[in-house]
Short mmCIF file of C-alpha atoms in Angstrom, two decimals:
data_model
loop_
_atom_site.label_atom_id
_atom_site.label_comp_id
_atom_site.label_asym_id
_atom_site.label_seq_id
_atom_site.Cartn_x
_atom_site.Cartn_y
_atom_site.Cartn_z
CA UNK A 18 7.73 -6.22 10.50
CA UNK A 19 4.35 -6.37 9.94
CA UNK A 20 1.26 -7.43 12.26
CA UNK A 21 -1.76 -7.22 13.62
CA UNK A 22 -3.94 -7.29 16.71
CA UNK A 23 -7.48 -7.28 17.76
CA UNK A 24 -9.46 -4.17 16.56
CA UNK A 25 -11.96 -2.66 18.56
CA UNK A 26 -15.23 -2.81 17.73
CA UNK A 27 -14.69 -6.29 16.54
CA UNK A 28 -16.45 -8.18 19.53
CA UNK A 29 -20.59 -7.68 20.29
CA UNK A 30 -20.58 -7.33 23.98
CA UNK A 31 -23.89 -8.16 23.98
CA UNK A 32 -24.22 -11.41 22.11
CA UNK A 33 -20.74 -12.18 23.72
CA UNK A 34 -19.76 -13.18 20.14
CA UNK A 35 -17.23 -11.55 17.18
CA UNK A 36 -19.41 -9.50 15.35
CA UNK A 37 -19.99 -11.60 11.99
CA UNK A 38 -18.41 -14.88 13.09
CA UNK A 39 -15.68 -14.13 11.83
CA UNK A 40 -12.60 -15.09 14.46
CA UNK A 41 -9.50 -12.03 14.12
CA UNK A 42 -6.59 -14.24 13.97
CA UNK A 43 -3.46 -12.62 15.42
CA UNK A 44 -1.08 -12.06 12.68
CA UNK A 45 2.59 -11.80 12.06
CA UNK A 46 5.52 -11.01 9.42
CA UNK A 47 9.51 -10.60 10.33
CA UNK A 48 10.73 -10.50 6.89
CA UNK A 49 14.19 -8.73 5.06
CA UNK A 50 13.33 -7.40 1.70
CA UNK A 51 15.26 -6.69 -1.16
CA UNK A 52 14.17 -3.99 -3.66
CA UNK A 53 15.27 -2.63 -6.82
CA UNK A 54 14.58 0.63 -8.35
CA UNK A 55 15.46 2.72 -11.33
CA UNK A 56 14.57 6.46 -12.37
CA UNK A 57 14.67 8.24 -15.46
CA UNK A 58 14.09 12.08 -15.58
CA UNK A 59 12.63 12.68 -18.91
CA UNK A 60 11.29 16.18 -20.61
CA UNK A 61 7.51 15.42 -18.77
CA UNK A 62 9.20 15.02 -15.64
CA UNK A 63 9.73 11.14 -13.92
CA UNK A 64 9.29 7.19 -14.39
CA UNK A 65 10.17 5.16 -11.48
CA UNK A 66 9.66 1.32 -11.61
CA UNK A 67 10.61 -1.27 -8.88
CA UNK A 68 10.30 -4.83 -8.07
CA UNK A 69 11.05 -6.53 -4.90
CA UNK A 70 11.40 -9.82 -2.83
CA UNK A 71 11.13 -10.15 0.62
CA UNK A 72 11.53 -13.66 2.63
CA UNK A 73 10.11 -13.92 6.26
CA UNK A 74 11.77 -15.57 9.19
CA UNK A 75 9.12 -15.33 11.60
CA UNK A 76 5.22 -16.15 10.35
CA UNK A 77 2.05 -16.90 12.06
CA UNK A 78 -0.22 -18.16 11.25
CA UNK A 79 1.92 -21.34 9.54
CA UNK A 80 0.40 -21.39 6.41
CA UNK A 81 1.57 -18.12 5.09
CA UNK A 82 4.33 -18.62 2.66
CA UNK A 83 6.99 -17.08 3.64
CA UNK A 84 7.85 -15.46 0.34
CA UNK A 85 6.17 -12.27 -1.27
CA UNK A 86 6.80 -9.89 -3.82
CA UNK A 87 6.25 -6.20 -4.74
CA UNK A 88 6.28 -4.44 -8.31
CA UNK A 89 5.16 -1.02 -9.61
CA UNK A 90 6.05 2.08 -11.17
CA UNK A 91 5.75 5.75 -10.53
CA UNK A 92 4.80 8.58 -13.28
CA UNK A 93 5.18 12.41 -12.68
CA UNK A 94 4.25 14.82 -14.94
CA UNK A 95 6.09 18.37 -13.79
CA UNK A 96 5.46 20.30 -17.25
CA UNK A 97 1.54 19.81 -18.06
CA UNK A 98 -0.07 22.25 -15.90
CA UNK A 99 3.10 24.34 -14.98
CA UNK A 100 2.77 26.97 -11.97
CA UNK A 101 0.10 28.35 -9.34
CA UNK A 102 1.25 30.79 -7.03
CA UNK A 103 5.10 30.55 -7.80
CA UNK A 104 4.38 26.69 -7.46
CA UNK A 105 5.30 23.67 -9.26
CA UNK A 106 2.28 21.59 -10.21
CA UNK A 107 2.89 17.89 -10.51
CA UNK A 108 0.00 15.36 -11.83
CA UNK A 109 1.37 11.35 -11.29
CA UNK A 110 -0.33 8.33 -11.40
CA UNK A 111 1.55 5.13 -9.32
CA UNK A 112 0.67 1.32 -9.10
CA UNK A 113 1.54 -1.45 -6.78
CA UNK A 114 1.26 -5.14 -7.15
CA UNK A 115 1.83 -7.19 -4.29
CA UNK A 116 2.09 -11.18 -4.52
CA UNK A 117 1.65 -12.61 -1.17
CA UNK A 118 0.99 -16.38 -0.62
CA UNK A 119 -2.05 -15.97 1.89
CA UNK A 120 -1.63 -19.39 1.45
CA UNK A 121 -2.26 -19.24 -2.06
CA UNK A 122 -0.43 -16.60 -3.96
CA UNK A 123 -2.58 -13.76 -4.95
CA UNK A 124 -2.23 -10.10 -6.35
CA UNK A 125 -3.09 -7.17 -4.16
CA UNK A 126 -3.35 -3.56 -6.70
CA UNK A 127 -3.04 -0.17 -5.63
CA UNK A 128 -3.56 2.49 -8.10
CA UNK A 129 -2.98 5.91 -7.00
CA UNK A 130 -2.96 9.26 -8.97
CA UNK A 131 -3.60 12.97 -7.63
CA UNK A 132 -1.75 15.98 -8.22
CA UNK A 133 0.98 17.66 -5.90
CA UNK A 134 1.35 21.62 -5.24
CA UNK A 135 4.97 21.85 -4.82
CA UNK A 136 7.90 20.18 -6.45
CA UNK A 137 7.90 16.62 -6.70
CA UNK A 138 10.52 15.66 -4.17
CA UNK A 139 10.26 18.42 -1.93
CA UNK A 140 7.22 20.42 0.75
CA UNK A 141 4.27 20.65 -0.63
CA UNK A 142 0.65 19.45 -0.51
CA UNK A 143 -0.87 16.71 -2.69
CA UNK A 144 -4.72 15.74 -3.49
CA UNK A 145 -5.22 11.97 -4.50
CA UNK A 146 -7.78 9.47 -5.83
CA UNK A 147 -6.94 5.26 -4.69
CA UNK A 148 -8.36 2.35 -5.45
CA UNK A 149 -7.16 -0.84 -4.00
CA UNK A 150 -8.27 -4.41 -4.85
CA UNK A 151 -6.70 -7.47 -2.59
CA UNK A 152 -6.43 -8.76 0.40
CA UNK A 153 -7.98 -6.96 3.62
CA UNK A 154 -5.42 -4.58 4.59
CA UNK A 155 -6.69 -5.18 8.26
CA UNK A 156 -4.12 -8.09 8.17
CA UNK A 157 -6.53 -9.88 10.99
CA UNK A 158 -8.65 -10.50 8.34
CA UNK A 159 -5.94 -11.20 5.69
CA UNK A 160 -7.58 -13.75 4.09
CA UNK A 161 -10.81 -11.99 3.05
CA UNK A 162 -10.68 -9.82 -0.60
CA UNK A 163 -11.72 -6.64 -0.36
CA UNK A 164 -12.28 -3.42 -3.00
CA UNK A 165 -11.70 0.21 -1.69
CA UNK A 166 -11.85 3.83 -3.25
CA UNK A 167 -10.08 6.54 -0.79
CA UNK A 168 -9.78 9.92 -1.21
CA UNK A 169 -7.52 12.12 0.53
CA UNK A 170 -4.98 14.72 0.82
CA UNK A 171 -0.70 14.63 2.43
CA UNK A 172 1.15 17.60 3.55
CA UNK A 173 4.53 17.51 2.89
CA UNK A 174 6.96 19.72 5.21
CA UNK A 175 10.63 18.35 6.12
#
């Protein structure tokens, strides 16, 4: 499921008007997805790819398709740095491209790479660098492009 409401902020009390003209239209996806997904451990560490297709039952507004698609891959390098502090130290770089017909079907990237203290599948903190390109992530709004850099950091603990 995926959706979204009004955000606050979004409506000028004053002018008694969305700020920017721009109407939030409430927005919905009940969908079952299908992915697929392979790994390979290799001497620098991991390569993950996937693809995926997902079909909604439940849409609004109408004139999203009700098909959309995910690919992308996953790199980890565990062997190029080596160890800090009786720590693994893993560098990876991923990529998503999502196809969503918003009505027409466009790509959505996400590029992520950063580095992880700790080893790749297990506690540990990671540092990253994004950059996404697509369609407004604020799904209100889904129909507006939008470019983002993000920087930030996880912690890891289960």
């Amino acid at each position: 499921h995926n959706s979204a409401h009004l955000v606050d902020g979004h409506w000028d009390r004053t002018t008694q008007k969305w700020i920017d003209n721009k109407d939030p239209i409430p927005w919905a996806q009940d969908f079952s997805e299908l992915t697929f997904a392979q790994e390979f451990y290799t001497n620098f560490g991991l390569l993950k790819y996937y693809n995926a297709a997902a079909y909604c039952n439940l849409i609004r507004p109408k004139e999203i398709k009700r098909w959309f698609f995910n690919l992308g891959f996953e790199l980890n390098f565990n062997s190029l740095i080596g160890n800090i502090f009786d720590q693994r130290i893993n560098l990876f770089v991923a990529y998503n491209l999502s196809l969503n017909g918003l009505p027409k079907y466009m790509g959505s990237n996400n590029f992520l790479t950063g580095i992880k203290f700790g080893d790749y599948f297990g506690k540990g903190i990671i540092l990253y660098l994004s950059y996404f390109s697509g369609n407004d992530v604020i799904s209100e709004y889904y129909f507006e492009r939008v470019n983002k850099f993000g920087l930030g950091f996880l912690v890891e603990y289960f």
